[in-house]
Coordinates of C-alpha atoms in Angstrom, one line a residue:
Chain Y
M1 CA 0.0 0.0 0.0
T2 CA 1.1 3.6 -0.6
I3 CA -0.7 6.2 1.4
L4 CA -1.0 9.9 0.9
L5 CA -1.9 11.8 4.0
L6 CA -3.1 15.4 3.6
A7 CA -1.4 17.7 6.3
A8 CA -3.8 19.8 8.4
H9 CA -2.2 23.3 8.8
D10 CA -2.8 27.0 8.6
N11 CA 0.3 27.7 6.4
R12 CA 2.3 28.4 9.6
Y13 CA 1.8 25.5 12.0
L14 CA 1.3 21.8 11.4
S15 CA -1.8 20.8 13.4
V16 CA -1.5 17.9 15.8
E17 CA -4.5 16.4 13.9
T18 CA -1.9 15.4 11.2
S19 CA 0.2 13.3 13.6
K20 CA -3.0 11.6 14.9
A21 CA -4.2 10.8 11.4
L22 CA -0.7 9.5 10.8
T23 CA -1.2 6.9 13.5
A24 CA -4.3 5.8 11.8
A25 CA -2.4 5.5 8.5
Q26 CA 0.3 3.4 10.2
G27 CA -2.6 1.1 11.2
I28 CA -3.2 0.4 7.5
G29 CA 0.4 -0.1 6.8
G30 CA 2.7 0.7 3.9
D31 CA 4.6 3.7 2.7
I32 CA 3.2 6.9 4.0
D33 CA 3.8 10.3 2.3
I34 CA 2.5 13.5 3.7
L35 CA 1.2 16.2 1.3
V36 CA 1.5 19.8 2.5
A37 CA -0.5 22.1 0.2
G38 CA -0.7 25.8 0.8
E39 CA 1.3 29.0 0.4
G40 CA 4.4 29.9 2.5
V41 CA 4.5 26.6 4.2
H42 CA 8.2 26.0 4.8
Q43 CA 7.7 25.8 8.6
V44 CA 4.9 23.3 8.1
V45 CA 7.0 21.2 5.8
A46 CA 9.9 21.2 8.3
A47 CA 7.5 20.0 11.1
A48 CA 6.0 17.3 8.8
A49 CA 9.5 16.1 7.8
K50 CA 10.2 15.4 11.5
L51 CA 7.3 13.0 12.0
A52 CA 8.3 9.4 12.6
G53 CA 7.3 6.7 10.2
V54 CA 6.9 8.9 7.1
R55 CA 8.6 8.1 3.7
K56 CA 8.6 11.6 2.3
V57 CA 6.9 15.0 2.3
L58 CA 5.3 16.4 -0.8
V59 CA 5.0 20.1 -1.1
A60 CA 2.4 21.8 -3.3
E61 CA 2.8 25.6 -3.1
A62 CA 0.7 28.1 -4.9
L63 CA -1.0 31.4 -4.0
Y64 CA -4.4 29.9 -5.0
L65 CA -3.8 27.1 -2.4
Q66 CA -3.4 29.6 0.4
H67 CA -6.9 29.0 1.8
Q68 CA -7.1 25.3 1.0
L69 CA -10.3 25.6 -1.0
A70 CA -11.8 22.3 -2.0
E71 CA -11.6 22.6 -5.8
P72 CA -7.8 23.4 -6.3
L73 CA -6.9 21.1 -3.4
A74 CA -8.8 18.1 -4.8
C75 CA -7.2 18.9 -8.1
V76 CA -3.7 18.7 -6.6
I77 CA -4.4 15.4 -4.9
F78 CA -6.1 14.0 -8.0
S79 CA -3.0 14.8 -10.0
L80 CA -1.1 12.3 -7.7
A81 CA -3.9 9.7 -8.0
D82 CA -1.7 7.2 -9.9
R83 CA 1.0 7.1 -7.3
Y84 CA -1.2 6.1 -4.3
D85 CA -3.7 3.5 -3.1
V86 CA -5.0 5.3 -0.1
F87 CA -5.8 9.0 0.4
M88 CA -6.3 10.2 4.0
A89 CA -7.0 13.3 5.9
A90 CA -8.0 14.2 9.4
A91 CA -11.8 15.0 9.6
T92 CA -11.2 18.8 9.9
A93 CA -13.3 21.4 8.1
V94 CA -10.8 21.2 5.2
G95 CA -10.6 17.4 5.3
K96 CA -14.4 17.0 5.3
D97 CA -14.6 19.6 2.4
V98 CA -12.0 18.2 0.1
M99 CA -11.8 14.5 0.5
P100 CA -15.4 13.6 -0.6
R101 CA -14.9 15.8 -3.7
L102 CA -11.7 13.8 -4.4
A103 CA -13.7 10.5 -3.9
G104 CA -16.3 11.7 -6.4
Q105 CA -13.5 12.5 -8.9
L106 CA -12.0 9.0 -8.3
G107 CA -15.5 7.3 -8.4
V108 CA -15.0 5.7 -5.0
M109 CA -16.8 5.8 -1.7
Q110 CA -15.2 7.7 1.2
I111 CA -15.0 6.2 4.6
S112 CA -15.8 9.1 6.9
E113 CA -14.6 9.7 10.5
V114 CA -12.8 6.4 11.0
I115 CA -12.3 5.6 14.7
A116 CA -10.5 2.3 14.3
V117 CA -8.5 0.5 11.6
L118 CA -9.3 -3.3 11.8
A119 CA -7.6 -4.3 8.5
P120 CA -6.3 -2.4 5.5
D121 CA -9.8 -2.5 4.0
T122 CA -11.9 -2.7 7.1
F123 CA -12.7 0.2 9.4
Q124 CA -15.0 1.2 12.3
R125 CA -16.9 4.4 12.3
P126 CA -19.8 5.9 14.4
I127 CA -23.3 6.3 12.9
Y128 CA -26.5 7.8 14.3
A129 CA -24.7 10.5 16.4
G130 CA -22.4 7.8 17.9
N131 CA -25.2 5.6 19.1
A132 CA -24.0 2.8 17.0
I133 CA -20.6 1.8 15.5
E134 CA -20.5 0.2 12.1
T135 CA -17.7 -2.0 10.8
V136 CA -17.3 -1.5 7.0
Q137 CA -15.3 -3.2 4.4
V138 CA -14.4 -1.2 1.3
F139 CA -14.0 -2.9 -2.1
D140 CA -12.7 0.2 -4.1
A141 CA -9.1 -0.2 -5.2
K142 CA -8.4 3.4 -4.3
K143 CA -9.5 4.3 -0.8
V144 CA -10.5 7.8 0.5
I145 CA -10.6 8.0 4.3
T146 CA -11.1 10.8 6.9
V147 CA -10.0 10.1 10.4
R148 CA -11.7 11.1 13.7
T149 CA -8.5 12.1 15.3
T150 CA -9.8 12.1 18.9
C151 CA -9.6 8.3 18.7
F152 CA -5.9 8.1 17.8
T153 CA -2.8 9.2 19.7
A154 CA -0.3 11.4 18.0
A155 CA 2.6 9.8 16.2
G156 CA 6.0 10.7 17.6
E157 CA 8.8 12.7 16.1
G158 CA 12.3 11.5 15.1
G159 CA 12.0 11.3 11.4
N160 CA 14.1 13.4 9.0
V161 CA 12.8 12.8 5.5
W162 CA 13.2 13.8 2.0
V163 CA 11.0 16.7 0.7
E164 CA 9.7 16.7 -2.8
K165 CA 8.3 19.8 -4.5
I166 CA 5.5 18.9 -6.9
T167 CA 4.2 20.8 -9.9
V168 CA 0.7 22.1 -9.2
P169 CA -2.0 21.9 -11.8
E170 CA -3.5 25.1 -13.1
D171 CA -6.1 26.8 -10.9
L172 CA -9.7 26.0 -12.1
G173 CA -11.0 29.3 -10.9
L174 CA -14.3 27.7 -9.7
S175 CA -14.2 29.5 -6.4
R176 CA -12.4 32.3 -4.6
F177 CA -11.7 33.3 -1.1
V178 CA -13.3 36.5 0.1
S179 CA -12.7 36.8 3.8
Q180 CA -12.4 35.0 7.1
V181 CA -13.3 35.9 10.6
D182 CA -11.6 33.8 13.3
S183 CA -13.6 33.8 16.5
D184 CA -11.2 33.5 19.4
E185 CA -7.5 33.4 18.9
G186 CA -5.3 32.9 21.9
Q187 CA -7.6 30.2 23.4
P188 CA -6.3 26.6 23.5
E189 CA -7.4 24.7 20.4
L190 CA -10.5 22.6 21.2
G191 CA -9.3 19.5 19.4
S192 CA -6.0 19.3 21.3
A193 CA -6.8 20.8 24.7
R194 CA -6.2 18.6 27.8
V195 CA -9.1 20.1 29.6
V196 CA -12.4 21.4 28.1
V197 CA -14.9 23.5 30.0
S198 CA -18.2 23.4 28.2
G199 CA -21.3 25.5 28.8
G200 CA -24.9 25.0 27.9
R201 CA -28.3 26.8 28.0
G202 CA -28.2 26.7 31.8
L203 CA -25.8 29.6 31.8
G204 CA -28.7 31.9 30.8
S205 CA -26.8 34.6 28.9
S206 CA -23.6 35.3 27.0
E207 CA -22.5 37.6 29.9
N208 CA -22.8 34.6 32.4
F209 CA -21.2 32.3 29.9
K210 CA -18.1 34.6 29.8
A211 CA -18.1 35.6 33.4
L212 CA -18.4 32.0 34.8
L213 CA -16.5 29.9 32.3
E214 CA -13.5 32.1 31.3
P215 CA -12.0 32.3 34.8
L216 CA -12.4 28.5 35.3
A217 CA -11.0 27.8 31.9
E218 CA -8.0 30.1 32.6
R219 CA -7.3 28.4 35.9
L220 CA -7.4 24.9 34.3
R221 CA -5.7 26.1 31.0
A222 CA -8.8 24.7 29.3
A223 CA -10.4 25.3 26.0
I224 CA -14.0 26.5 26.1
G225 CA -16.7 24.5 24.4
A226 CA -20.5 24.9 24.1
S227 CA -23.6 22.9 23.4
R228 CA -25.7 23.6 20.4
A229 CA -28.3 25.3 22.6
A230 CA -25.7 27.7 23.9
V231 CA -24.5 28.5 20.4
D232 CA -28.0 29.0 19.0
A233 CA -28.8 31.3 22.0
G234 CA -25.7 33.4 21.0
Y235 CA -23.7 32.6 24.2
A236 CA -20.8 31.3 22.3
P237 CA -19.5 31.4 18.7
N238 CA -20.5 28.4 16.5
D239 CA -16.9 27.1 16.1
R240 CA -17.1 26.2 19.8
Q241 CA -19.9 23.8 19.3
I242 CA -19.3 20.2 20.5
G243 CA -21.4 17.4 19.2
Q244 CA -22.6 15.5 16.1
T245 CA -22.7 18.5 14.0
G246 CA -19.9 20.4 15.7
K247 CA -16.5 19.2 16.9
A248 CA -15.6 15.9 18.5
V249 CA -13.2 16.2 21.5
S250 CA -11.7 13.7 23.8
P251 CA -9.7 15.6 26.4
E252 CA -8.4 14.2 29.7
L253 CA -11.1 16.2 31.5
Y254 CA -14.4 17.4 30.2
I255 CA -16.5 19.6 32.5
A256 CA -20.1 20.0 31.3
I257 CA -21.8 23.0 32.9
G258 CA -25.5 23.6 32.5
I259 CA -25.7 21.0 29.7
S260 CA -28.5 18.5 29.7
G261 CA -26.7 16.0 27.5
A262 CA -28.8 15.5 24.4
I263 CA -27.6 12.6 22.3
Q264 CA -26.2 15.0 19.7
H265 CA -24.0 16.6 22.3
L266 CA -22.8 13.3 23.8
A267 CA -21.7 12.3 20.3
G268 CA -18.9 14.9 20.5
M269 CA -17.5 14.3 24.0
M270 CA -18.2 10.6 25.0
D271 CA -14.6 9.6 24.5
S272 CA -13.3 12.1 27.1
R273 CA -11.3 10.3 29.8
V274 CA -13.1 11.9 32.7
I275 CA -16.4 13.7 32.5
V276 CA -17.7 16.0 35.2
A277 CA -21.3 17.2 35.0
I278 CA -22.7 20.2 36.9
N279 CA -26.4 20.6 36.5
K280 CA -29.4 21.5 38.7
D281 CA -31.6 18.8 37.2
S282 CA -30.7 15.5 38.8
E283 CA -32.5 13.7 36.0
A284 CA -30.4 15.3 33.2
P285 CA -29.1 12.6 30.8
I286 CA -25.5 14.1 31.1
F287 CA -25.3 12.3 34.5
Q288 CA -25.6 9.0 32.8
V289 CA -22.2 9.5 31.2
A290 CA -20.5 11.6 33.9
D291 CA -17.8 10.1 36.1
Y292 CA -18.6 12.7 38.7
G293 CA -21.9 14.4 38.9
L294 CA -22.7 17.5 41.0
V295 CA -26.3 18.4 41.3
G296 CA -26.8 22.0 42.2
D297 CA -26.9 25.7 41.1
L298 CA -24.0 26.3 38.7
F299 CA -24.0 30.0 39.6
E300 CA -22.8 28.9 43.1
I301 CA -20.8 25.9 42.1
V302 CA -18.7 27.2 39.3
P303 CA -17.2 30.2 41.2
E304 CA -16.5 27.9 44.1
L305 CA -14.8 25.4 41.8
T306 CA -12.7 28.2 40.2
K307 CA -11.4 29.2 43.6
A308 CA -10.6 25.6 44.5
V309 CA -8.6 24.5 41.5
Chain Z
M1 CA -32.6 30.2 -11.8
K2 CA -33.6 26.7 -11.0
I3 CA -32.6 25.0 -7.8
I4 CA -32.6 21.3 -7.0
V5 CA -32.7 20.3 -3.3
G6 CA -31.7 16.8 -2.1
V7 CA -33.9 15.5 0.8
K8 CA -33.4 12.2 2.7
R9 CA -35.8 10.3 4.8
V10 CA -34.1 9.4 8.1
V11 CA -34.9 8.3 11.6
D12 CA -36.3 11.3 13.5
H13 CA -33.5 13.1 15.4
N14 CA -35.3 12.7 18.7
V15 CA -35.4 8.9 18.5
K16 CA -32.8 7.0 20.5
V17 CA -31.9 4.3 18.0
R18 CA -31.4 0.7 19.1
V19 CA -28.9 -1.7 17.6
K20 CA -30.4 -5.0 16.4
A21 CA -29.4 -8.0 18.4
D22 CA -27.9 -9.8 15.3
G23 CA -25.6 -6.9 14.5
S24 CA -27.1 -6.3 11.1
G25 CA -28.1 -2.7 11.6
V26 CA -30.3 -0.5 13.8
E27 CA -34.0 -1.1 14.4
L28 CA -36.0 0.8 11.9
A29 CA -39.4 -1.0 12.2
N30 CA -42.0 1.2 13.8
V31 CA -39.6 4.0 14.4
R32 CA -40.6 7.6 13.7
M33 CA -39.0 8.8 10.4
S34 CA -38.8 12.4 9.2
I35 CA -36.9 14.7 6.8
N36 CA -33.2 15.0 7.6
P37 CA -32.9 18.2 9.6
F38 CA -30.1 19.6 7.4
D39 CA -32.1 18.9 4.3
E40 CA -35.0 20.9 5.8
I41 CA -32.6 23.8 6.1
A42 CA -31.4 23.4 2.6
L43 CA -35.0 23.4 1.3
E44 CA -35.9 26.5 3.4
E45 CA -33.0 28.3 1.8
A46 CA -34.1 27.4 -1.7
V47 CA -37.6 28.5 -1.0
R48 CA -36.4 31.8 0.4
L49 CA -34.3 32.4 -2.7
R50 CA -37.5 31.8 -4.8
E51 CA -39.5 34.2 -2.6
K52 CA -36.8 36.8 -3.1
G53 CA -37.1 36.4 -6.8
T54 CA -33.6 35.0 -7.2
A55 CA -34.8 31.5 -8.0
S56 CA -37.8 30.7 -10.3
E57 CA -38.2 27.0 -9.5
V58 CA -37.4 24.7 -6.6
V59 CA -37.3 20.9 -7.3
A60 CA -37.1 18.5 -4.3
V61 CA -35.4 15.2 -5.0
S62 CA -35.3 12.1 -2.9
V63 CA -33.6 8.8 -3.7
G64 CA -34.7 5.7 -2.0
A65 CA -37.7 3.6 -1.1
D66 CA -41.4 4.4 -1.9
A67 CA -41.9 5.8 1.7
A68 CA -39.6 8.7 0.7
Q69 CA -42.8 10.1 -0.9
E70 CA -43.8 11.3 2.5
T71 CA -40.6 13.3 2.8
L72 CA -41.2 14.8 -0.6
R73 CA -44.8 15.8 0.4
T74 CA -43.2 17.6 3.4
A75 CA -40.8 19.3 1.0
L76 CA -43.7 20.3 -1.3
A77 CA -45.7 21.6 1.7
M78 CA -42.7 23.7 2.7
G79 CA -42.7 25.3 -0.8
A80 CA -40.9 23.2 -3.3
D81 CA -42.7 23.5 -6.7
R82 CA -42.4 19.9 -7.7
A83 CA -40.6 16.7 -6.7
I84 CA -38.8 13.7 -8.1
L85 CA -38.5 10.4 -6.4
V86 CA -35.8 8.1 -7.7
M87 CA -36.6 4.6 -6.7
G88 CA -33.5 2.8 -5.6
G89 CA -34.6 -0.3 -3.8
E90 CA -32.5 -0.8 -0.7
A91 CA -30.4 2.1 0.7
L92 CA -28.0 3.5 -1.9
Q93 CA -24.5 4.5 -0.9
S94 CA -23.6 8.2 -1.1
L95 CA -21.5 7.8 -4.3
E96 CA -24.5 6.2 -6.0
V97 CA -26.8 9.0 -4.7
A98 CA -24.3 11.5 -6.1
A99 CA -24.4 9.7 -9.5
V100 CA -28.2 9.9 -9.5
F101 CA -28.0 13.6 -8.9
K102 CA -25.5 13.9 -11.7
E103 CA -27.9 12.4 -14.2
L104 CA -30.7 14.6 -12.9
V105 CA -28.5 17.6 -13.3
Q106 CA -28.0 16.7 -17.0
I107 CA -31.8 16.5 -17.4
E108 CA -32.9 19.4 -15.3
T109 CA -29.9 21.8 -15.8
P110 CA -30.3 23.6 -12.5
D111 CA -28.0 26.5 -11.5
L112 CA -27.7 25.4 -8.0
V113 CA -28.0 22.1 -6.1
I114 CA -28.4 22.4 -2.3
F115 CA -28.0 19.5 0.1
G116 CA -27.9 19.3 3.9
K117 CA -24.3 19.0 5.1
Q118 CA -24.8 15.5 6.4
A119 CA -27.5 13.0 7.0
I120 CA -28.0 12.2 10.7
D121 CA -28.2 8.5 10.2
S122 CA -25.0 7.6 8.3
D123 CA -23.2 10.8 9.4
R124 CA -21.0 10.7 6.3
N125 CA -21.0 14.3 5.1
Q126 CA -20.1 13.6 1.5
T127 CA -22.9 13.5 -1.0
G128 CA -22.7 17.2 -1.9
Q129 CA -19.0 17.3 -2.3
M130 CA -19.1 14.0 -4.3
L131 CA -21.6 15.5 -6.7
A132 CA -19.5 18.6 -7.2
G133 CA -16.5 16.4 -7.9
L134 CA -18.4 14.3 -10.4
L135 CA -19.7 17.4 -12.2
G136 CA -16.5 19.4 -12.0
W137 CA -18.6 22.2 -10.3
G138 CA -17.6 24.5 -7.5
Q139 CA -18.8 23.8 -4.0
A140 CA -19.5 25.7 -0.8
T141 CA -19.9 23.4 2.1
F142 CA -21.2 24.0 5.7
A143 CA -23.0 27.2 4.6
S144 CA -24.3 29.6 7.2
A145 CA -25.3 32.4 4.7
V146 CA -25.9 32.4 1.0
N147 CA -26.2 35.4 -1.3
I148 CA -26.5 35.2 -5.1
E149 CA -24.7 38.0 -6.9
N150 CA -24.5 37.9 -10.7
D151 CA -23.1 34.6 -11.6
E152 CA -21.6 33.8 -8.2
A153 CA -22.9 32.5 -4.9
I154 CA -21.3 34.3 -2.0
V155 CA -21.3 31.8 0.9
A156 CA -20.3 32.2 4.5
R157 CA -19.0 28.8 5.7
E158 CA -18.6 27.4 9.2
V159 CA -14.9 26.3 9.4
D160 CA -12.8 25.2 12.4
A161 CA -11.5 28.6 13.3
G162 CA -14.6 30.7 12.6
I163 CA -16.5 31.9 9.6
Q164 CA -14.9 31.9 6.1
T165 CA -16.6 33.6 3.2
I166 CA -16.0 32.4 -0.4
A167 CA -17.5 33.1 -3.8
V168 CA -18.4 30.2 -6.0
R169 CA -19.1 30.4 -9.7
L170 CA -22.5 29.1 -10.7
P171 CA -23.6 26.4 -11.4
A172 CA -22.5 25.1 -8.0
V173 CA -23.3 22.8 -5.1
I174 CA -24.0 24.2 -1.7
T175 CA -24.4 22.2 1.6
A176 CA -26.4 23.7 4.4
D177 CA -25.1 23.9 8.0
L178 CA -27.4 24.3 11.1
R179 CA -27.3 28.0 11.3
L180 CA -28.1 28.9 7.7
N181 CA -31.8 29.5 8.6
E182 CA -34.8 28.5 10.7
P183 CA -37.0 26.2 8.6
R184 CA -40.6 27.3 8.5
Y185 CA -43.6 25.6 10.2
I186 CA -45.8 23.8 7.7
S187 CA -49.3 25.1 7.7
L188 CA -52.4 22.9 7.1
P189 CA -53.4 24.8 3.9
N190 CA -50.0 24.2 2.5
I191 CA -50.2 20.5 3.3
M192 CA -53.5 20.5 1.3
K193 CA -51.9 22.4 -1.5
A194 CA -48.9 20.0 -1.6
R195 CA -51.2 17.1 -2.3
K196 CA -52.0 18.7 -5.7
K197 CA -48.3 19.1 -6.7
T198 CA -46.7 16.3 -8.7
I199 CA -44.1 13.7 -7.6
E200 CA -42.5 12.3 -10.7
K201 CA -41.1 8.8 -10.3
K202 CA -37.9 7.6 -12.0
T203 CA -35.9 4.4 -11.6
L204 CA -32.2 3.9 -11.7
S205 CA -32.3 2.1 -15.0
E206 CA -34.3 5.0 -16.6
L207 CA -31.4 7.2 -15.6
G208 CA -29.0 4.7 -17.1
L209 CA -27.5 3.7 -13.8
T210 CA -26.7 0.3 -12.4
R211 CA -25.9 -0.5 -8.8
K212 CA -22.3 -1.2 -7.8
S213 CA -21.4 -1.9 -4.2
H214 CA -18.4 0.0 -3.1
L215 CA -18.5 -1.1 0.5
K216 CA -20.2 -3.5 2.8
V217 CA -21.4 -3.1 6.4
L218 CA -20.0 -6.2 8.2
K219 CA -21.5 -5.4 11.6
V220 CA -23.3 -2.7 13.6
E221 CA -22.8 -2.7 17.3
E222 CA -23.5 -0.7 20.4
P223 CA -20.8 1.7 21.4
T224 CA -18.9 0.8 24.5
V225 CA -20.8 2.1 27.5
R226 CA -19.0 4.1 30.1
K227 CA -18.8 2.7 33.6
P228 CA -21.5 4.4 35.8
G229 CA -20.1 7.4 37.6
I230 CA -20.9 8.7 41.1
R231 CA -22.6 11.8 42.5
V232 CA -20.4 14.0 44.6
N233 CA -21.7 16.1 47.4
G234 CA -19.9 19.3 46.8
V235 CA -17.0 21.1 45.1
A236 CA -14.6 20.0 47.8
E237 CA -15.3 16.3 47.2
L238 CA -15.2 16.9 43.4
V239 CA -11.8 18.5 43.6
E240 CA -10.5 15.8 45.9
K241 CA -11.6 13.1 43.5
L242 CA -10.1 14.8 40.5
R243 CA -6.8 15.6 42.3
H244 CA -6.1 12.3 44.1
E245 CA -8.1 9.6 42.3
K246 CA -7.6 10.8 38.7
K247 CA -4.4 12.9 39.2
L248 CA -5.9 15.6 36.9
L249 CA -5.4 18.9 38.7

């Protein structure tokens, strides 16, 4: 097998999602090359070249690849189609955008959000918001796979591999970047944070959300997450949403505050090592998955907890 | 401008599904089914574009069993002008669904195809992108705002770091995210009106397609259940447990 793994990055830093997806690729076995596509990516390439267990790093640089839009990115990967059997990416916004397009171009199915590799053609993935796990066998000669990175540990460093610049195909001009608004720089990244403090509708307002969660998150060096209800109510930006339709996280510690625990939310945090729930409703479903449950008024408990940690 | 919207009949999002004892799938008999929530959002957006005068016709399409007619009636009651049901026997895989839409696009020549970003049963998030790939069209996934300006769709997209805005040349494929809009409530008069609208039926062979299995589900099982936790009596006990039992703080 030869595997091409698409690097997740922002043109400056290689995301840890890449080394987690690399672990999944190693589970398939074979030669693994990493593709870094973007603009001004030398730092990313250097980081990718250090990852252990990689054969080489391919670099596709062009101004039109700067924002990693699906059409040009799929085009670049497609131009390498003859050289590889398996095409993989972490299930990030970019991975989920580009990989199925590539699968369409190749005329193969994509295996989305793989949580375990059982054999080179057999994978496990969650369905129905994580309420069931399916084991699927793929018959396509070329395989396209996205990886739910919360289920894999990051591959180590120690490699020092050859870097190959590839010629990029011409831009199709199907789409163009207009602008981007990032919501909260400076906060730990949700996907890689060791601790996640997450708030729900129970917080009542965006002022409460900030006033209660930020000091606790700061003390714990935690990333702040939110339930869909909290996002819909405008308490938190939507890139903070954890769940079936938001992000999946699996931190060491997940603290759910004022979150009832709808199945769609549980789908995004069930794999956390330790779950703490703080809720005034003792019947809330979140208590069924919490290792430690604290029934009571979050407006009293959270400030007290912030002082105690 | 003509818009095609893909709608899928799925288990209602409030149902807690049960895995069948023989591991062949989840229990779907006597379970409440409804329109995939993301497809409802996709359809709402298409209907709004027609109400604004941007679009002239909205065609709802579903691929699957006869029962998907119900889903299409819902789509017609929400405001779709007509519907097409492509009969596919048992559940088609997303690449096959994308291939069906590709054929329909050749026949209907829409300017825009809108899907939900994912179906809440298979959670694959791929049909829209696959169709765009098959057609060589531009795509705008995870849309939270759509504006049509001249020959482009200006789309705000929900990405990992925030909101990204892109412009896609038409014709294009868009997939709807949760916050694109609030789908409308269906009124009784509209349900009555929807009964008079047509649902055209097609088969895969009429579209020149044959089934090819790309993958096989070997087994469906329950996720591992977490060990039951404990209730703590206060912050002090919680902190004690986290610090000394779990060595977390």
